[in-house]
Amino acid sequence: MEASKRICPNCGRKMKQQFIGLFHCKCGTSWRRDIGFFERTPDMVFSLERKKVGNKVKQLPTIRHK
Protein backbone atom coordinates (compact mmCIF):
# COMPACT_ATOMS: atom_id res chain seq x y z
CA MET A 1 0.00 0.00 0.00
CA GLU A 2 1.22 3.50 -0.79
CA ALA A 3 2.15 5.88 2.05
CA SER A 4 -0.08 8.86 2.70
CA LYS A 5 1.09 11.91 0.74
CA ARG A 6 0.28 14.76 3.09
CA ILE A 7 1.57 18.02 1.58
CA CYS A 8 2.49 21.04 3.72
CA PRO A 9 0.29 24.09 2.96
CA ASN A 10 3.14 26.51 3.86
CA CYS A 11 6.10 25.21 1.84
CA GLY A 12 4.63 22.49 -0.41
CA ARG A 13 6.95 19.69 0.81
CA LYS A 14 5.84 16.19 1.74
CA MET A 15 5.25 15.77 5.45
CA LYS A 16 6.86 12.91 7.40
CA GLN A 17 4.73 10.62 9.55
CA GLN A 18 5.80 10.27 13.20
CA PHE A 19 2.80 8.31 14.48
CA ILE A 20 -0.41 7.15 12.84
CA GLY A 21 -2.43 10.34 12.43
CA LEU A 22 0.50 12.74 13.13
CA PHE A 23 2.66 14.30 10.41
CA HIS A 24 5.49 16.89 10.60
CA CYS A 25 7.17 19.19 8.07
CA LYS A 26 10.64 20.76 8.22
CA CYS A 27 9.16 24.28 8.18
CA GLY A 28 7.50 23.81 11.60
CA THR A 29 3.99 22.87 10.51
CA SER A 30 2.33 19.72 11.82
CA TRP A 31 -0.95 17.95 11.11
CA ARG A 32 -3.00 15.78 13.44
CA ARG A 33 -6.13 13.94 12.37
CA ASP A 34 -8.55 15.57 14.83
CA ILE A 35 -6.94 19.07 14.94
CA GLY A 36 -5.79 19.66 11.37
CA PHE A 37 -2.76 21.87 10.60
CA PHE A 38 -0.96 23.74 13.39
CA GLU A 39 2.42 25.38 14.11
CA ARG A 40 4.84 23.56 16.41
CA THR A 41 6.40 25.36 19.35
CA PRO A 42 9.61 24.37 21.18
CA ASP A 43 7.67 23.36 24.33
CA MET A 44 5.53 20.71 22.56
CA VAL A 45 6.18 17.02 23.27
CA PHE A 46 4.52 14.37 21.10
CA SER A 47 3.74 10.94 22.54
CA LEU A 48 1.41 7.97 22.20
CA GLU A 49 -1.33 7.43 24.76
CA ARG A 50 -3.23 4.17 25.18
CA LYS A 51 -7.02 4.55 25.18
CA LYS A 52 -9.67 1.86 25.35
CA VAL A 53 -12.12 2.09 22.43
CA GLY A 54 -14.81 -0.55 22.73
CA ASN A 55 -13.03 -3.86 23.35
CA LYS A 56 -9.73 -2.73 21.82
CA VAL A 57 -6.90 -0.66 23.27
CA LYS A 58 -5.65 1.88 20.72
CA GLN A 59 -2.59 4.09 20.80
CA LEU A 60 -3.47 7.67 19.88
CA PRO A 61 -1.02 10.57 19.43
CA THR A 62 -1.14 13.26 22.12
CA ILE A 63 0.50 16.67 22.44
CA ARG A 64 1.84 17.81 25.80
CA HIS A 65 3.39 21.12 26.77
CA LYS A 66 6.41 21.29 29.06
mmCIF file with all atom_site columns, C-alpha atoms in Angstrom:
data_model
loop_
_atom_site.group_PDB
_atom_site.id
_atom_site.type_symbol
_atom_site.label_atom_id
_atom_site.label_alt_id
_atom_site.label_comp_id
_atom_site.label_asym_id
_atom_site.label_entity_id
_atom_site.label_seq_id
_atom_site.pdbx_PDB_ins_code
_atom_site.Cartn_x
_atom_site.Cartn_y
_atom_site.Cartn_z
_atom_site.occupancy
_atom_site.B_iso_or_equiv
_atom_site.pdbx_formal_charge
_atom_site.auth_seq_id
_atom_site.auth_comp_id
_atom_site.auth_asym_id
_atom_site.auth_atom_id
_atom_site.pdbx_PDB_model_num
ATOM 1  C CA . MET A 1 1  ? 0.000   0.000  0.000  1.00 0.00 ? 1  MET A CA 1
ATOM 2  C CA . GLU A 1 2  ? 1.224   3.502  -0.787 1.00 0.00 ? 2  GLU A CA 1
ATOM 3  C CA . ALA A 1 3  ? 2.145   5.878  2.049  1.00 0.00 ? 3  ALA A CA 1
ATOM 4  C CA . SER A 1 4  ? -0.077  8.862  2.701  1.00 0.00 ? 4  SER A CA 1
ATOM 5  C CA . LYS A 1 5  ? 1.091   11.911 0.739  1.00 0.00 ? 5  LYS A CA 1
ATOM 6  C CA . ARG A 1 6  ? 0.282   14.761 3.090  1.00 0.00 ? 6  ARG A CA 1
ATOM 7  C CA . ILE A 1 7  ? 1.568   18.021 1.579  1.00 0.00 ? 7  ILE A CA 1
ATOM 8  C CA . CYS A 1 8  ? 2.487   21.039 3.724  1.00 0.00 ? 8  CYS A CA 1
ATOM 9  C CA . PRO A 1 9  ? 0.295   24.085 2.955  1.00 0.00 ? 9  PRO A CA 1
ATOM 10 C CA . ASN A 1 10 ? 3.142   26.514 3.856  1.00 0.00 ? 10 ASN A CA 1
ATOM 11 C CA . CYS A 1 11 ? 6.097   25.211 1.844  1.00 0.00 ? 11 CYS A CA 1
ATOM 12 C CA . GLY A 1 12 ? 4.631   22.488 -0.405 1.00 0.00 ? 12 GLY A CA 1
ATOM 13 C CA . ARG A 1 13 ? 6.954   19.688 0.807  1.00 0.00 ? 13 ARG A CA 1
ATOM 14 C CA . LYS A 1 14 ? 5.843   16.188 1.737  1.00 0.00 ? 14 LYS A CA 1
ATOM 15 C CA . MET A 1 15 ? 5.247   15.769 5.449  1.00 0.00 ? 15 MET A CA 1
ATOM 16 C CA . LYS A 1 16 ? 6.857   12.910 7.401  1.00 0.00 ? 16 LYS A CA 1
ATOM 17 C CA . GLN A 1 17 ? 4.726   10.623 9.554  1.00 0.00 ? 17 GLN A CA 1
ATOM 18 C CA . GLN A 1 18 ? 5.797   10.268 13.195 1.00 0.00 ? 18 GLN A CA 1
ATOM 19 C CA . PHE A 1 19 ? 2.796   8.315  14.483 1.00 0.00 ? 19 PHE A CA 1
ATOM 20 C CA . ILE A 1 20 ? -0.413  7.147  12.837 1.00 0.00 ? 20 ILE A CA 1
ATOM 21 C CA . GLY A 1 21 ? -2.431  10.341 12.429 1.00 0.00 ? 21 GLY A CA 1
ATOM 22 C CA . LEU A 1 22 ? 0.500   12.736 13.132 1.00 0.00 ? 22 LEU A CA 1
ATOM 23 C CA . PHE A 1 23 ? 2.660   14.303 10.405 1.00 0.00 ? 23 PHE A CA 1
ATOM 24 C CA . HIS A 1 24 ? 5.491   16.889 10.601 1.00 0.00 ? 24 HIS A CA 1
ATOM 25 C CA . CYS A 1 25 ? 7.168   19.187 8.073  1.00 0.00 ? 25 CYS A CA 1
ATOM 26 C CA . LYS A 1 26 ? 10.642  20.757 8.218  1.00 0.00 ? 26 LYS A CA 1
ATOM 27 C CA . CYS A 1 27 ? 9.159   24.282 8.182  1.00 0.00 ? 27 CYS A CA 1
ATOM 28 C CA . GLY A 1 28 ? 7.497   23.812 11.604 1.00 0.00 ? 28 GLY A CA 1
ATOM 29 C CA . THR A 1 29 ? 3.985   22.868 10.511 1.00 0.00 ? 29 THR A CA 1
ATOM 30 C CA . SER A 1 30 ? 2.328   19.716 11.818 1.00 0.00 ? 30 SER A CA 1
ATOM 31 C CA . TRP A 1 31 ? -0.953  17.946 11.113 1.00 0.00 ? 31 TRP A CA 1
ATOM 32 C CA . ARG A 1 32 ? -2.999  15.784 13.438 1.00 0.00 ? 32 ARG A CA 1
ATOM 33 C CA . ARG A 1 33 ? -6.129  13.943 12.375 1.00 0.00 ? 33 ARG A CA 1
ATOM 34 C CA . ASP A 1 34 ? -8.552  15.574 14.834 1.00 0.00 ? 34 ASP A CA 1
ATOM 35 C CA . ILE A 1 35 ? -6.937  19.073 14.944 1.00 0.00 ? 35 ILE A CA 1
ATOM 36 C CA . GLY A 1 36 ? -5.791  19.664 11.374 1.00 0.00 ? 36 GLY A CA 1
ATOM 37 C CA . PHE A 1 37 ? -2.756  21.866 10.597 1.00 0.00 ? 37 PHE A CA 1
ATOM 38 C CA . PHE A 1 38 ? -0.958  23.741 13.388 1.00 0.00 ? 38 PHE A CA 1
ATOM 39 C CA . GLU A 1 39 ? 2.420   25.377 14.106 1.00 0.00 ? 39 GLU A CA 1
ATOM 40 C CA . ARG A 1 40 ? 4.836   23.556 16.410 1.00 0.00 ? 40 ARG A CA 1
ATOM 41 C CA . THR A 1 41 ? 6.395   25.359 19.347 1.00 0.00 ? 41 THR A CA 1
ATOM 42 C CA . PRO A 1 42 ? 9.610   24.366 21.184 1.00 0.00 ? 42 PRO A CA 1
ATOM 43 C CA . ASP A 1 43 ? 7.667   23.363 24.332 1.00 0.00 ? 43 ASP A CA 1
ATOM 44 C CA . MET A 1 44 ? 5.528   20.712 22.558 1.00 0.00 ? 44 MET A CA 1
ATOM 45 C CA . VAL A 1 45 ? 6.182   17.024 23.274 1.00 0.00 ? 45 VAL A CA 1
ATOM 46 C CA . PHE A 1 46 ? 4.523   14.367 21.103 1.00 0.00 ? 46 PHE A CA 1
ATOM 47 C CA . SER A 1 47 ? 3.742   10.940 22.535 1.00 0.00 ? 47 SER A CA 1
ATOM 48 C CA . LEU A 1 48 ? 1.412   7.971  22.204 1.00 0.00 ? 48 LEU A CA 1
ATOM 49 C CA . GLU A 1 49 ? -1.333  7.434  24.762 1.00 0.00 ? 49 GLU A CA 1
ATOM 50 C CA . ARG A 1 50 ? -3.233  4.175  25.178 1.00 0.00 ? 50 ARG A CA 1
ATOM 51 C CA . LYS A 1 51 ? -7.021  4.555  25.181 1.00 0.00 ? 51 LYS A CA 1
ATOM 52 C CA . LYS A 1 52 ? -9.672  1.858  25.348 1.00 0.00 ? 52 LYS A CA 1
ATOM 53 C CA . VAL A 1 53 ? -12.119 2.092  22.435 1.00 0.00 ? 53 VAL A CA 1
ATOM 54 C CA . GLY A 1 54 ? -14.812 -0.553 22.726 1.00 0.00 ? 54 GLY A CA 1
ATOM 55 C CA . ASN A 1 55 ? -13.028 -3.860 23.346 1.00 0.00 ? 55 ASN A CA 1
ATOM 56 C CA . LYS A 1 56 ? -9.735  -2.728 21.817 1.00 0.00 ? 56 LYS A CA 1
ATOM 57 C CA . VAL A 1 57 ? -6.901  -0.664 23.266 1.00 0.00 ? 57 VAL A CA 1
ATOM 58 C CA . LYS A 1 58 ? -5.650  1.884  20.717 1.00 0.00 ? 58 LYS A CA 1
ATOM 59 C CA . GLN A 1 59 ? -2.587  4.093  20.797 1.00 0.00 ? 59 GLN A CA 1
ATOM 60 C CA . LEU A 1 60 ? -3.470  7.669  19.880 1.00 0.00 ? 60 LEU A CA 1
ATOM 61 C CA . PRO A 1 61 ? -1.022  10.572 19.428 1.00 0.00 ? 61 PRO A CA 1
ATOM 62 C CA . THR A 1 62 ? -1.143  13.262 22.118 1.00 0.00 ? 62 THR A CA 1
ATOM 63 C CA . ILE A 1 63 ? 0.505   16.668 22.445 1.00 0.00 ? 63 ILE A CA 1
ATOM 64 C CA . ARG A 1 64 ? 1.838   17.813 25.803 1.00 0.00 ? 64 ARG A CA 1
ATOM 65 C CA . HIS A 1 65 ? 3.395   21.117 26.767 1.00 0.00 ? 65 HIS A CA 1
ATOM 66 C CA . LYS A 1 66 ? 6.414   21.290 29.063 1.00 0.00 ? 66 LYS A CA 1
#
